[in-house]
């Protein structure tokens, strides 16, 4: 399999700010790749480096084996779905979708036919005559997707495409995007700050912080075996245990992570902890406990009895679930 | 939280307190009170007097007594179509079109810079630079330009210093737009018109460009559009409402102006001067009124065309 996008020691500085700091990255062809991180972590800048809206301060970028530095966006066979969709308000939906072919000089009848096909692909057939202003957020998103896909790009970039949608629609679009990616076989690179979205959609996830990639791996790997405190905390808000606590519980002296859902309440034989409160999440209940000085979050399955505040409980987990991390950070 | 506090505060009392409560409960009354004075002004004094003036254009003047005959007729409009009057209209409209086009071309890069790149103090400087010419007296500026453009003026001197005098002379030797010197040629009139009305083009264009999100231009580039194609298919259409708004100013202000062509340019009349002459010395109010209808009709037609061409689709 070919490498779709390769970064080697790529940096992008804005004045004194290192938005992207010596990043190495290889995205395989046909992969659904997520870049996950908090705002300002450099994930969007990485996406813009692939699209060509930004040029690296240093380092080397290759797209399908070809050097990308100095190549303007309009000469890259890469298309973007923008966060605000960036649909052209003065053009109809069909003309928006047919913009790429129009630029390439495809005759009108032919490109409008292609636009109708692209709209059918995103399940918006017959919407061509409307204006972007008449569409809902979810529909605009599909139009933006159709406008990018009509060009059959080598890589499709998606910048927080689901951020503006409500929960229900977002979940539906996640599935559709995933299905679409499998069907078309195009490499998708997807930027998000929502760890649930990244884990559920991507083949591989890169977790960004302060312009660097903290960890790259399959969603399961990232979730189960975070290599650093930041990843453990950011991906799924794990309990992060300092070395002294780990030593007391496990014997090893190192930072460790313990997933809230890996902890269970037992009647006896566990570790004693005091309940500080709970919040109801629907499918589960989040319980806050103090294990000595250490605050822990426990996720109780729905339906299980919730102990009252101040009550002492006994908690337990499989030793394998206490994951000791390699990195200090 | 004090125990004695009420959930509902007592009324403020007094005339203004009571009035605020009444107005808050009756938003329509508030709107009515706010809009009535300006609507009266707009409706009666502003539009009313304009229609009174336009009505005059359907009267005619008795050629022997010089008195106005108050009978409805299109005679005055027929008079407007005489070659000498048609000449004035054509001259004014061509000048207004040229001035508008030149203003749009000059204003666009300035407005683009201000909307896209200028931040903080550079933006303040831009507004200052665009507005400053509007702060000084119009007449002073026009007379200053007369000195700049005169045969012995600074422009002639600059051309001489740069050894470009033949270029200037060749330009002045051109028919129609040339003349004895820049200050008595249509070229001079054109330059001063563009100078005086430019801010009215820059500001709306800048406002329109300000509303074009960066991502719109990136999207065009992303979809394969070269900078020229992005300009043609995205930037220009989105800026067009602003440019049209600016061109309404430059076009109609040029159509109506009677001072600049009188001070700078050939002695041939523009519409404004014709209106001035007919309603003043000649006492031919109906013809003056008919002349003022011309810019209104032209502007109406212009806007209708612009709308038909989709200039306002982005609004």
PDB file of C-alpha atoms in Angstrom, chain A residues 9-13 18-24 210-213:
ATOM      1  CA  UNK A   9      10.068  16.824  10.605  1.00  0.00           C
ATOM      2  CA  UNK A  10       7.484  19.348   9.498  1.00  0.00           C
ATOM      3  CA  UNK A  11       7.204  22.595  11.456  1.00  0.00           C
ATOM      4  CA  UNK A  12       4.973  25.588  10.989  1.00  0.00           C
ATOM      5  CA  UNK A  13       5.699  28.606  13.149  1.00  0.00           C
ATOM      6  CA  UNK A  18       5.140  26.710  17.085  1.00  0.00           C
ATOM      7  CA  UNK A  19       1.759  25.611  15.779  1.00  0.00           C
ATOM      8  CA  UNK A  20       3.284  22.463  14.329  1.00  0.00           C
ATOM      9  CA  UNK A  21       6.568  21.332  15.827  1.00  0.00           C
ATOM     10  CA  UNK A  22       8.733  18.759  14.006  1.00  0.00           C
ATOM     11  CA  UNK A  23       5.908  16.401  13.158  1.00  0.00           C
ATOM     12  CA  UNK A  24       6.540  13.041  11.496  1.00  0.00           C
ATOM     13  CA  UNK A 210       1.246  21.738  21.650  1.00  0.00           C
ATOM     14  CA  UNK A 211       2.076  21.162  18.000  1.00  0.00           C
ATOM     15  CA  UNK A 212       3.399  17.669  18.529  1.00  0.00           C
ATOM     16  CA  UNK A 213       1.921  14.227  18.007  1.00  0.00           C
TER      17      UNK A 213
END
